[in-house]
Amino acid sequence: MSGAVDLFAGIRVRDHGAARPWYERLLGGEPAFLPHATEAVWEIAEHRYLYILEDRDAPGGALVTIFVDDLDARAAGIAARGIEPAELVTYSNGVRKAIYRDADGNEIGFGGGPVGDSTAAKSPT
C-alpha cells in the first residue's frame, strides 16, 4: 500500500438510538461526526475510525480489535463508565485482550501487550 490510508471499521446495530450511548461509554466520548441520523463515527486514532450504522435487518456479527498502549488503563476507564468486559483473554505469547459485546452481539476487543513488556509483538496470536 502506498499513500495515505484512512481506516473505517463499521458495526451494524439494530437501533442506533439505543446503541449510541453504549458506544459513547465504551469509547469515552461523543462521536467525531454524524454522517446521517442513523450513523455515528468515532475517531479512535489519527485516520482510524469506528462507526455504528443502523441496520434493523442484519445487526451484529462484527469482530473488531483495537490494540492500545495501556490495556489496563483503558479497561479501567471503560469500567468507570459502567461497562465490564464479557471476556478477558491471555494468548500464549502473553498478549492480552478485553472483549466487550454490545446488545446486538458485536464484539469490540481492546488488546494489549503482556504485563510489564513494552516490546511485545502487537498481534493477538
Short mmCIF file of C-alpha atoms in Angstrom, two decimals:
data_model
loop_
_atom_site.label_atom_id
_atom_site.label_comp_id
_atom_site.label_asym_id
_atom_site.label_seq_id
_atom_site.Cartn_x
_atom_site.Cartn_y
_atom_site.Cartn_z
CA MET A 1 0.00 0.00 0.00
CA SER A 2 1.26 3.43 -0.78
CA GLY A 3 -0.03 6.85 0.12
CA ALA A 4 -2.23 7.98 2.97
CA VAL A 5 -4.74 5.49 4.32
CA ASP A 6 -7.81 6.14 6.46
CA LEU A 7 -9.49 3.13 8.06
CA PHE A 8 -13.22 2.97 8.80
CA ALA A 9 -14.41 -0.13 10.69
CA GLY A 10 -18.19 -0.47 10.64
CA ILE A 11 -20.53 -2.13 13.10
CA ARG A 12 -24.17 -2.84 12.30
CA VAL A 13 -26.63 -2.25 15.13
CA ARG A 14 -30.36 -2.86 15.30
CA ASP A 15 -31.23 0.50 16.88
CA HIS A 16 -28.84 3.45 16.50
CA GLY A 17 -30.58 5.46 19.24
CA ALA A 18 -30.18 2.66 21.77
CA ALA A 19 -26.65 1.66 20.71
CA ARG A 20 -25.04 5.11 20.56
CA PRO A 21 -24.95 5.77 24.36
CA TRP A 22 -23.30 2.37 24.96
CA TYR A 23 -20.60 3.15 22.38
CA GLU A 24 -20.10 6.61 23.86
CA ARG A 25 -19.38 4.96 27.23
CA LEU A 26 -17.19 2.27 25.65
CA LEU A 27 -15.15 4.73 23.58
CA GLY A 28 -15.12 7.53 26.15
CA GLY A 29 -16.92 10.32 24.36
CA GLU A 30 -19.23 11.71 21.74
CA PRO A 31 -18.84 10.72 18.08
CA ALA A 32 -16.43 12.79 15.97
CA PHE A 33 -19.18 13.25 13.41
CA LEU A 34 -22.66 12.07 12.42
CA PRO A 35 -22.97 11.41 8.67
CA HIS A 36 -26.74 10.99 8.98
CA ALA A 37 -29.45 10.21 11.54
CA THR A 38 -28.59 6.52 11.91
CA GLU A 39 -24.79 6.57 11.79
CA ALA A 40 -22.17 7.76 14.30
CA VAL A 41 -18.39 7.86 13.76
CA TRP A 42 -15.64 7.97 16.41
CA GLU A 43 -12.01 8.74 15.58
CA ILE A 44 -10.07 6.26 17.71
CA ALA A 45 -6.65 7.36 16.38
CA GLU A 46 -5.46 9.63 13.62
CA HIS A 47 -7.08 8.47 10.36
CA ARG A 48 -8.68 5.46 12.12
CA TYR A 49 -12.41 5.43 12.73
CA LEU A 50 -15.00 3.14 14.25
CA TYR A 51 -18.60 3.68 13.26
CA ILE A 52 -22.01 2.27 14.04
CA LEU A 53 -24.73 2.10 11.42
CA GLU A 54 -28.34 1.16 11.99
CA ASP A 55 -29.31 -1.97 10.07
CA ARG A 56 -32.50 -3.40 11.52
CA ASP A 57 -32.39 -6.40 9.15
CA ALA A 58 -28.80 -7.56 9.74
CA PRO A 59 -27.32 -6.33 13.03
CA GLY A 60 -24.43 -7.99 14.82
CA GLY A 61 -21.54 -10.13 13.69
CA ALA A 62 -18.75 -7.55 13.86
CA LEU A 63 -15.34 -8.54 15.24
CA VAL A 64 -13.12 -5.52 15.90
CA THR A 65 -9.87 -5.38 17.89
CA ILE A 66 -8.19 -2.12 18.83
CA PHE A 67 -4.64 -2.50 20.14
CA VAL A 68 -3.76 0.08 22.80
CA ASP A 69 -0.57 1.03 24.69
CA ASP A 70 -2.08 0.57 28.16
CA LEU A 71 -4.80 -2.07 28.22
CA ASP A 72 -5.21 -1.92 32.00
CA ALA A 73 -5.82 1.84 31.97
CA ARG A 74 -8.23 1.53 29.04
CA ALA A 75 -10.22 -1.25 30.72
CA ALA A 76 -10.31 0.71 34.00
CA GLY A 77 -11.64 3.79 32.17
CA ILE A 78 -14.34 1.74 30.47
CA ALA A 79 -15.28 0.12 33.81
CA ALA A 80 -15.55 3.57 35.39
CA ARG A 81 -18.13 4.36 32.70
CA GLY A 82 -20.16 1.29 33.69
CA ILE A 83 -19.11 -1.37 31.17
CA GLU A 84 -17.26 -4.54 32.13
CA PRO A 85 -15.63 -6.91 29.62
CA ALA A 86 -17.54 -10.04 28.65
CA GLU A 87 -14.22 -11.91 28.48
CA LEU A 88 -10.55 -11.42 29.35
CA VAL A 89 -8.13 -13.48 27.26
CA THR A 90 -4.38 -14.01 27.50
CA TYR A 91 -2.76 -15.63 24.46
CA SER A 92 0.25 -17.98 24.62
CA ASN A 93 2.64 -15.11 23.81
CA GLY A 94 1.27 -13.06 26.72
CA VAL A 95 -0.74 -10.62 24.58
CA ARG A 96 -3.98 -9.78 26.35
CA LYS A 97 -7.46 -8.85 25.15
CA ALA A 98 -10.53 -7.43 26.89
CA ILE A 99 -13.65 -8.32 24.91
CA TYR A 100 -16.83 -6.25 25.07
CA ARG A 101 -20.13 -7.15 23.42
CA ASP A 102 -22.93 -4.77 22.57
CA ALA A 103 -26.64 -5.66 22.73
CA ASP A 104 -26.52 -6.96 19.14
CA GLY A 105 -23.64 -9.35 19.81
CA ASN A 106 -20.95 -7.27 18.11
CA GLU A 107 -17.52 -7.91 19.63
CA ILE A 108 -15.22 -4.98 20.30
CA GLY A 109 -11.90 -6.04 21.77
CA PHE A 110 -9.10 -3.96 23.21
CA GLY A 111 -5.74 -5.69 23.01
CA GLY A 112 -2.52 -5.00 24.89
CA GLY A 113 0.95 -6.39 25.29
CA PRO A 114 2.00 -8.73 28.08
CA VAL A 115 2.05 -7.19 31.54
CA GLY A 116 5.35 -5.36 32.04
CA ASP A 117 6.59 -5.99 28.47
CA SER A 118 6.60 -2.89 26.29
CA THR A 119 8.41 -4.75 23.48
CA ALA A 120 5.72 -7.37 22.86
CA ALA A 121 4.64 -8.05 19.32
CA LYS A 122 1.40 -6.28 18.65
CA SER A 123 -0.52 -9.32 17.49
CA PRO A 124 -3.06 -11.42 19.40
CA THR A 125 -1.70 -14.73 18.07
#
